Amino acid sequence: MTGVASSARLVRSQGVTAPAGFRAAGIAAGIKGSGALDLALVFNEGPDYAAAGVFTRNQVKAAPVLWSQQVLSTGRLRAVILNSGGANACTGPGGFHDTHATAEAVAAALSEWGTETGAIEVAVCSTGLIGDRLPMDKVLAGVREVVHEMAGGLAGGENAARAIMTTDTVPKQVALHHPRNWTVGAMAKGAGMVAPSLATMLGVLTTDAVADATALDHALRRASALTFDRLDIDGSCSTNDTVLLLSSGASGITPDQADLDDAVLRVCDDLCAQLQADAEGVTKRIRITVTGAPRDDDAVAVARVIARDSLVKTALFGSDPNWGRVLAAVGMAPVRIDPNRITVSFNGSAVCVDGVGVPGARQVDLSGTDIDITVELGLGDGRGAVRTTDLSYAYVRENSAYSS
Amino acid sequence: MTGVASSARLVRSQGVTAPAGFRAAGIAAGIKGSGALDLALVFNEGPDYAAAGVFTRNQVKAAPVLWSQQVLSTGRLRAVILNSGGANACTGPGGFHDTHATAEAVAAALSEWGTETGAIEVAVCSTGLIGDRLPMDKVLAGVREVVHEMAGGLAGGENAARAIMTTDTVPKQVALHHPRNWTVGAMAKGAGMVAPSLATMLGVLTTDAVADATALDHALRRASALTFDRLDIDGSCSTNDTVLLLSSGASGITPDQADLDDAVLRVCDDLCAQLQADAEGVTKRIRITVTGAPRDDDAVAVARVIARDSLVKTALFGSDPNWGRVLAAVGMAPVRIDPNRITVSFNGSAVCVDGVGVPGARQVDLSGTDIDITVELGLGDGRGAVRTTDLSYAYVRENSAYSS
C-alpha cells in the first residue's frame, strides 16, 4: 500500500473496541445449535454517530441487508447487532419483520441502559444458512443479554469477532493506531461464498477520528473497491455482504481525507489477507497480478477470470505450474487480448513469453503456501490484482458435508 | 427433442463410419507416453466432400484450430486427423508449422494410397496438455501408419473414438439411422475443461446425406448452440474446441433442411449426454432448467450462472438440497430478476416459492445420480436448460494430481 503514514501501527490483537468511544460484546444466544458464540453488538458511545456502509450487489438480498441499507441512508448509527447461525435471507416479509424486531429490541435495551436509541439507529447483520427463519425467542433474549454484557466492560471486541464466525476457524480483527492519536479498529468474518461484490462477508470498522458520513463513505467505498472487491475465493457472492464504518469522534482529531482513506484502506487490506488465509479449504494463498492491460478495470477483469477458473485452482492445489490453464482462462476474459503478447510468471519465474512456453516452465517450484502469478498483456498501462485460494479436497468437504 | 422423426434410431455401438463413404482408424503413434491409442483419422471417400465446422470462442486458439478454421473456409474436407497426447496450443509459429506439416503428411499419404489430396482438404484437431510442442517424428510416422491402417478395413470408427480420449474413461460415439435411408455418425471426446463455447471438446460428425456446406453449417451451428454450448462442467473453456461435420453424399438422398437439422441436433444431444456422464469426477448428472425469463437467452444465462457455482455444485455432490445457494447464484446472474418471484424445484419438489423456502425443503431426497433443478423467474416466457455435474473430490484429484 502506498501513501500510508509508515509509522502507523497495525495490531491484530485489537479490534472494534480499540478506538475510543466504542464498546462491544459477543455471547452465545443459542441461535447456533453448537452453543458457540453467535450474537455480537458494537456500540458507539459518541460524541459523534456518523456511519457509512457498503452492501452486496447480489439481487437477492437478505432481510438485514434491506434493513441496514435503509437505516444507513441517515448517515448515522449508534449500534450494530450481528448474528451468526442464520442468514435470514429468502425468508420473505416475516424475515424482514424479524430484523426490524431485532433492531427495536436493541434500541429498547440500550434506552433502558441509559442511552436513548431508536431502531433507525441500529444496523443488523446476519450470516449463516440461507432460507430459514431465525429463532426469535433466542435472538430477543440474547439482545437483552448482549447489551447487559457490553455494559459490564470494554474487553468485548474479540468476543464480538468470535460471535460472527461461521466456518471461519479464527476470529479476524485488526486495529491501526495513527501517530496523530486516532485509531481505526475492525472485525470481519468470511470464509466461503467469497467473491466479487464485497468478498461475501460481514465487517465492522470503527474509528475515533472526527469524520462525517460523507468522509466515511468515501474512505469505505474506495477501500472496498481495492480490497474486498478483489478477493475471490470461490466465485460465489452471498445475499448478506455488509461492511460498516462507524465514527465516534472521541479522539477529537480530524484527519484529512487522504489520511482517513489510507488508514481505512490499510485496515481493509489486512482483513482481506486474514480472510484469504482462513478461506474454506485453503492450502495456497494466491495473488494474481495483471499488468499491461488497456485499463485498470480490464486488468482486474482478467485477474478475476483466472482467479475463478477451477482448473487453475486445482492445478495450484497440486503445486503444478500448469501455465496453459492460465492462458486458456485469459483467453475467455471479457477483454480483447492478443494471445501472442501474453507473458506469464509464477513466483517471479517466466513460464510463458509472448504466448509460448519457456524451457523449464514445468519445473517451477510451487510447493510453498504463497503463489504469485503475474500476467503481462502487453497492451497498455492498466494493472490490477486479485487474491484467491486453491480448490482443494477440503473445500469440497466443507461445502458438501453439511448445509452452510 | 421435438421435431425429430420418431422412427430414427440412435445406436451407440456405431460412430463416424456408420454412414456410407467414410473410413476411419485409430492407432498408438507414441505421442502419449502410456502407449495408448493417440492418433485418429476420419476419411471421406465421397462422392461429395462438403464440410462445416464450429470452433472455440477462446481468444487463445491452438495451432490446429487456426489451421482448421482456415481450411474450412473452402466448405470442403477430405479428411480429419486428430491426436490426443498434446494440444499444440501456445506453441507459437513452430506449433503452427507442425500442424501444417501434419496436414501435408496426411495429404501425401492419402495421395500415395490413390486419392489425390491437398493439405487444404485436411483438418487437424489436437487435444491434451497446453504448451508443449508435439513429438513430430512420432506424429509423421503415425500419419503414414494410420492411413495404411484405414486402407485395410472399415471397422476403424471405434478405434478413432478411442484414440482421441484424454481423461475420458469411455469412447463416445453414436449413429442415427434415418428411415429414409441416410445416416449421421459421430464421435467426441471431452471430460474436463468443459464450458460455454462448444463444451471444450473435439467432435467429428459424418453423414452420407447429400448436403452442401451451407446446409451442413446451418445444421451444425443450430445443434451446437442447443447442446454443446449448454454443457458446462467446470466453467473452463479450452483452446482447442472443434466440432466438424462432413458429408459424403454416398446415400444419394437429399434430406430437407429441417430433417437434417433435427438429425444433427439429436446426435449432438446424445454426444452431450455421453460427455456429461463421463465428466471428470462426476457423481451427479444435473440438468438446470430456467423458465419464466424475459427471453430464452436470459434463461440460459441464469442457468449457466447456477451451473458454474462451486457452492451449488459441492452441495449437490453432498446430496444436500441447499436451495439458498441456488437463490444466491440466481441473484448474481447478468439478468434483472425479481427475488420475490423466484420458485425453485429439486426433482419436481418445490423447495422455494416466491423467494421463500417451503416446509420440508431440506428433506428433499437428492441421493440419486440424476438431479433436475427448475427455476421459474415469473417474468416472461423465456426458457432454457444447461447440463452440468457436481464438484467432487474426484474432480479435484483428477485436476491436481498431474498436468492435463
Short mmCIF file of N, CA and C in Angstrom, two decimals, chain B residues 63-143:
data_model
loop_
_atom_site.label_atom_id
_atom_site.label_comp_id
_atom_site.label_asym_id
_atom_site.label_seq_id
_atom_site.Cartn_x
_atom_site.Cartn_y
_atom_site.Cartn_z
N ALA B 63 -2.91 -24.03 -32.43
CA ALA B 63 -2.50 -24.04 -33.84
C ALA B 63 -3.47 -24.84 -34.71
N PRO B 64 -3.90 -26.04 -34.30
CA PRO B 64 -4.81 -26.79 -35.17
C PRO B 64 -6.16 -26.10 -35.37
N VAL B 65 -6.60 -25.29 -34.39
CA VAL B 65 -7.84 -24.53 -34.58
C VAL B 65 -7.64 -23.46 -35.65
N LEU B 66 -6.52 -22.76 -35.56
CA LEU B 66 -6.23 -21.71 -36.56
C LEU B 66 -6.16 -22.33 -37.95
N TRP B 67 -5.49 -23.49 -38.05
CA TRP B 67 -5.37 -24.18 -39.33
C TRP B 67 -6.75 -24.63 -39.85
N SER B 68 -7.51 -25.29 -39.00
CA SER B 68 -8.77 -25.89 -39.46
C SER B 68 -9.80 -24.83 -39.81
N GLN B 69 -9.80 -23.71 -39.07
CA GLN B 69 -10.70 -22.62 -39.43
C GLN B 69 -10.41 -22.14 -40.85
N GLN B 70 -9.11 -22.10 -41.17
CA GLN B 70 -8.71 -21.63 -42.49
C GLN B 70 -9.14 -22.62 -43.59
N VAL B 71 -8.87 -23.90 -43.40
CA VAL B 71 -9.21 -24.86 -44.46
C VAL B 71 -10.73 -24.99 -44.60
N LEU B 72 -11.46 -24.79 -43.50
CA LEU B 72 -12.92 -24.91 -43.57
C LEU B 72 -13.54 -23.78 -44.39
N SER B 73 -12.79 -22.70 -44.61
CA SER B 73 -13.36 -21.58 -45.38
C SER B 73 -13.69 -22.01 -46.80
N THR B 74 -13.14 -23.14 -47.23
CA THR B 74 -13.48 -23.66 -48.57
C THR B 74 -14.79 -24.46 -48.55
N GLY B 75 -15.28 -24.82 -47.32
CA GLY B 75 -16.50 -25.62 -47.23
C GLY B 75 -16.29 -27.05 -47.70
N ARG B 76 -15.06 -27.53 -47.67
CA ARG B 76 -14.73 -28.82 -48.27
C ARG B 76 -13.62 -29.51 -47.47
N LEU B 77 -13.82 -30.80 -47.18
CA LEU B 77 -12.79 -31.57 -46.46
C LEU B 77 -12.77 -33.00 -46.99
N ARG B 78 -11.57 -33.54 -47.14
CA ARG B 78 -11.45 -34.97 -47.46
C ARG B 78 -11.12 -35.79 -46.21
N ALA B 79 -10.46 -35.17 -45.26
CA ALA B 79 -10.01 -35.96 -44.11
C ALA B 79 -9.84 -35.09 -42.88
N VAL B 80 -9.92 -35.73 -41.71
CA VAL B 80 -9.61 -35.08 -40.44
C VAL B 80 -8.60 -35.96 -39.72
N ILE B 81 -7.49 -35.37 -39.31
CA ILE B 81 -6.51 -36.09 -38.50
C ILE B 81 -6.59 -35.51 -37.09
N LEU B 82 -6.67 -36.39 -36.10
CA LEU B 82 -6.85 -35.93 -34.72
C LEU B 82 -5.84 -36.64 -33.83
N ASN B 83 -5.19 -35.88 -32.94
CA ASN B 83 -4.30 -36.53 -31.98
C ASN B 83 -4.67 -36.16 -30.56
N SER B 84 -4.52 -37.11 -29.66
CA SER B 84 -4.51 -36.79 -28.24
C SER B 84 -3.05 -36.80 -27.79
N GLY B 85 -2.80 -36.50 -26.52
CA GLY B 85 -1.42 -36.50 -26.04
C GLY B 85 -0.72 -35.16 -26.16
N GLY B 86 -1.42 -34.13 -26.63
CA GLY B 86 -0.81 -32.81 -26.73
C GLY B 86 -1.74 -31.88 -27.47
N ALA B 87 -1.97 -30.67 -26.92
CA ALA B 87 -2.95 -29.75 -27.51
C ALA B 87 -2.34 -28.90 -28.62
N ASN B 88 -1.02 -28.85 -28.68
CA ASN B 88 -0.35 -27.95 -29.63
C ASN B 88 -0.93 -26.54 -29.54
N ALA B 89 -1.13 -26.07 -28.32
CA ALA B 89 -1.62 -24.71 -28.06
C ALA B 89 -0.51 -23.93 -27.36
N CYS B 90 -0.46 -22.64 -27.61
CA CYS B 90 0.59 -21.79 -27.01
C CYS B 90 1.97 -22.32 -27.40
N THR B 91 2.09 -22.66 -28.65
CA THR B 91 3.35 -23.21 -29.16
C THR B 91 3.96 -22.34 -30.25
N GLY B 92 3.33 -21.16 -30.49
CA GLY B 92 3.94 -20.19 -31.39
C GLY B 92 3.95 -20.62 -32.85
N PRO B 93 4.72 -19.91 -33.68
CA PRO B 93 4.80 -20.22 -35.12
C PRO B 93 5.29 -21.65 -35.36
N GLY B 94 6.16 -22.15 -34.49
CA GLY B 94 6.64 -23.53 -34.64
C GLY B 94 5.50 -24.53 -34.53
N GLY B 95 4.59 -24.27 -33.61
CA GLY B 95 3.45 -25.16 -33.45
C GLY B 95 2.53 -25.12 -34.65
N PHE B 96 2.36 -23.95 -35.23
CA PHE B 96 1.52 -23.85 -36.43
C PHE B 96 2.17 -24.59 -37.59
N HIS B 97 3.48 -24.48 -37.68
CA HIS B 97 4.21 -25.22 -38.72
C HIS B 97 4.00 -26.72 -38.54
N ASP B 98 4.00 -27.19 -37.31
CA ASP B 98 3.79 -28.63 -37.04
C ASP B 98 2.41 -29.08 -37.53
N THR B 99 1.40 -28.24 -37.27
CA THR B 99 0.06 -28.58 -37.75
C THR B 99 0.03 -28.66 -39.28
N HIS B 100 0.62 -27.66 -39.89
CA HIS B 100 0.67 -27.62 -41.35
C HIS B 100 1.38 -28.86 -41.89
N ALA B 101 2.51 -29.21 -41.29
CA ALA B 101 3.29 -30.38 -41.74
C ALA B 101 2.47 -31.67 -41.57
N THR B 102 1.65 -31.71 -40.51
CA THR B 102 0.81 -32.89 -40.30
C THR B 102 -0.21 -33.02 -41.42
N ALA B 103 -0.85 -31.91 -41.75
CA ALA B 103 -1.84 -31.93 -42.85
C ALA B 103 -1.18 -32.31 -44.17
N GLU B 104 0.01 -31.79 -44.40
CA GLU B 104 0.74 -32.13 -45.64
C GLU B 104 1.05 -33.63 -45.66
N ALA B 105 1.44 -34.17 -44.53
CA ALA B 105 1.79 -35.60 -44.46
C ALA B 105 0.56 -36.46 -44.72
N VAL B 106 -0.58 -36.05 -44.17
CA VAL B 106 -1.82 -36.80 -44.42
C VAL B 106 -2.16 -36.76 -45.91
N ALA B 107 -2.06 -35.56 -46.50
CA ALA B 107 -2.38 -35.42 -47.92
C ALA B 107 -1.45 -36.29 -48.77
N ALA B 108 -0.18 -36.30 -48.43
CA ALA B 108 0.79 -37.10 -49.20
C ALA B 108 0.49 -38.58 -49.07
N ALA B 109 0.19 -39.04 -47.86
CA ALA B 109 -0.06 -40.47 -47.65
C ALA B 109 -1.35 -40.89 -48.35
N LEU B 110 -2.37 -40.03 -48.32
CA LEU B 110 -3.62 -40.36 -49.00
C LEU B 110 -3.42 -40.37 -50.51
N SER B 111 -2.62 -39.44 -50.99
CA SER B 111 -2.35 -39.39 -52.43
C SER B 111 -1.62 -40.64 -52.87
N GLU B 112 -0.64 -41.05 -52.07
CA GLU B 112 0.14 -42.26 -52.33
C GLU B 112 -0.78 -43.49 -52.38
N TRP B 113 -1.78 -43.46 -51.51
CA TRP B 113 -2.72 -44.58 -51.40
C TRP B 113 -3.72 -44.56 -52.57
N GLY B 114 -3.73 -43.45 -53.31
CA GLY B 114 -4.56 -43.43 -54.51
C GLY B 114 -5.59 -42.35 -54.58
N THR B 115 -5.71 -41.54 -53.50
CA THR B 115 -6.69 -40.45 -53.52
C THR B 115 -5.95 -39.13 -53.54
N GLU B 116 -5.91 -38.51 -54.67
CA GLU B 116 -5.18 -37.23 -54.79
C GLU B 116 -5.77 -36.22 -53.80
N THR B 117 -4.98 -35.80 -52.84
CA THR B 117 -5.47 -34.94 -51.76
C THR B 117 -4.49 -33.81 -51.52
N GLY B 118 -5.00 -32.60 -51.25
CA GLY B 118 -4.15 -31.48 -50.88
C GLY B 118 -4.26 -31.22 -49.38
N ALA B 119 -3.22 -30.60 -48.82
CA ALA B 119 -3.24 -30.29 -47.38
C ALA B 119 -4.45 -29.42 -47.03
N ILE B 120 -4.88 -28.60 -47.95
CA ILE B 120 -6.01 -27.70 -47.73
C ILE B 120 -7.32 -28.47 -47.55
N GLU B 121 -7.30 -29.76 -47.83
CA GLU B 121 -8.50 -30.58 -47.64
C GLU B 121 -8.44 -31.39 -46.35
N VAL B 122 -7.46 -31.12 -45.51
CA VAL B 122 -7.25 -31.91 -44.29
C VAL B 122 -7.37 -31.02 -43.05
N ALA B 123 -8.38 -31.27 -42.24
CA ALA B 123 -8.49 -30.57 -40.96
C ALA B 123 -7.65 -31.29 -39.91
N VAL B 124 -7.15 -30.53 -38.94
CA VAL B 124 -6.32 -31.09 -37.88
C VAL B 124 -6.93 -30.73 -36.53
N CYS B 125 -7.03 -31.70 -35.63
CA CYS B 125 -7.50 -31.45 -34.27
C CYS B 125 -6.50 -32.05 -33.29
N SER B 126 -6.24 -31.33 -32.21
CA SER B 126 -5.31 -31.84 -31.19
C SER B 126 -5.94 -31.64 -29.82
N THR B 127 -5.61 -32.51 -28.88
CA THR B 127 -6.10 -32.36 -27.51
C THR B 127 -5.09 -32.93 -26.54
N GLY B 128 -4.99 -32.32 -25.39
CA GLY B 128 -4.02 -32.76 -24.38
C GLY B 128 -3.48 -31.55 -23.65
N LEU B 129 -2.29 -31.68 -23.09
CA LEU B 129 -1.67 -30.61 -22.31
C LEU B 129 -1.37 -29.41 -23.21
N ILE B 130 -1.70 -28.23 -22.71
CA ILE B 130 -1.38 -26.98 -23.42
C ILE B 130 0.09 -26.64 -23.21
N GLY B 131 0.75 -26.20 -24.26
CA GLY B 131 2.05 -25.56 -24.07
C GLY B 131 3.26 -26.33 -24.55
N ASP B 132 3.10 -27.59 -24.89
CA ASP B 132 4.25 -28.35 -25.36
C ASP B 132 4.16 -28.60 -26.87
N ARG B 133 5.32 -28.60 -27.54
CA ARG B 133 5.35 -28.99 -28.94
C ARG B 133 5.07 -30.48 -29.04
N LEU B 134 4.50 -30.90 -30.16
CA LEU B 134 4.25 -32.33 -30.39
C LEU B 134 5.54 -33.02 -30.82
N PRO B 135 5.67 -34.30 -30.51
CA PRO B 135 6.84 -35.08 -30.99
C PRO B 135 6.60 -35.40 -32.47
N MET B 136 7.07 -34.52 -33.34
CA MET B 136 6.68 -34.60 -34.75
C MET B 136 7.19 -35.85 -35.46
N ASP B 137 8.32 -36.40 -35.00
CA ASP B 137 8.79 -37.65 -35.62
C ASP B 137 7.73 -38.74 -35.44
N LYS B 138 7.16 -38.79 -34.24
CA LYS B 138 6.13 -39.80 -33.97
C LYS B 138 4.83 -39.48 -34.72
N VAL B 139 4.48 -38.20 -34.76
CA VAL B 139 3.24 -37.82 -35.45
C VAL B 139 3.34 -38.18 -36.93
N LEU B 140 4.45 -37.84 -37.56
CA LEU B 140 4.57 -38.04 -39.01
C LEU B 140 4.65 -39.53 -39.35
N ALA B 141 5.37 -40.29 -38.54
CA ALA B 141 5.38 -41.75 -38.76
C ALA B 141 3.98 -42.32 -38.53
N GLY B 142 3.30 -41.77 -37.51
CA GLY B 142 1.95 -42.22 -37.21
C GLY B 142 0.98 -41.94 -38.34
N VAL B 143 1.15 -40.80 -38.99
CA VAL B 143 0.26 -40.45 -40.10
C VAL B 143 0.33 -41.52 -41.19
#
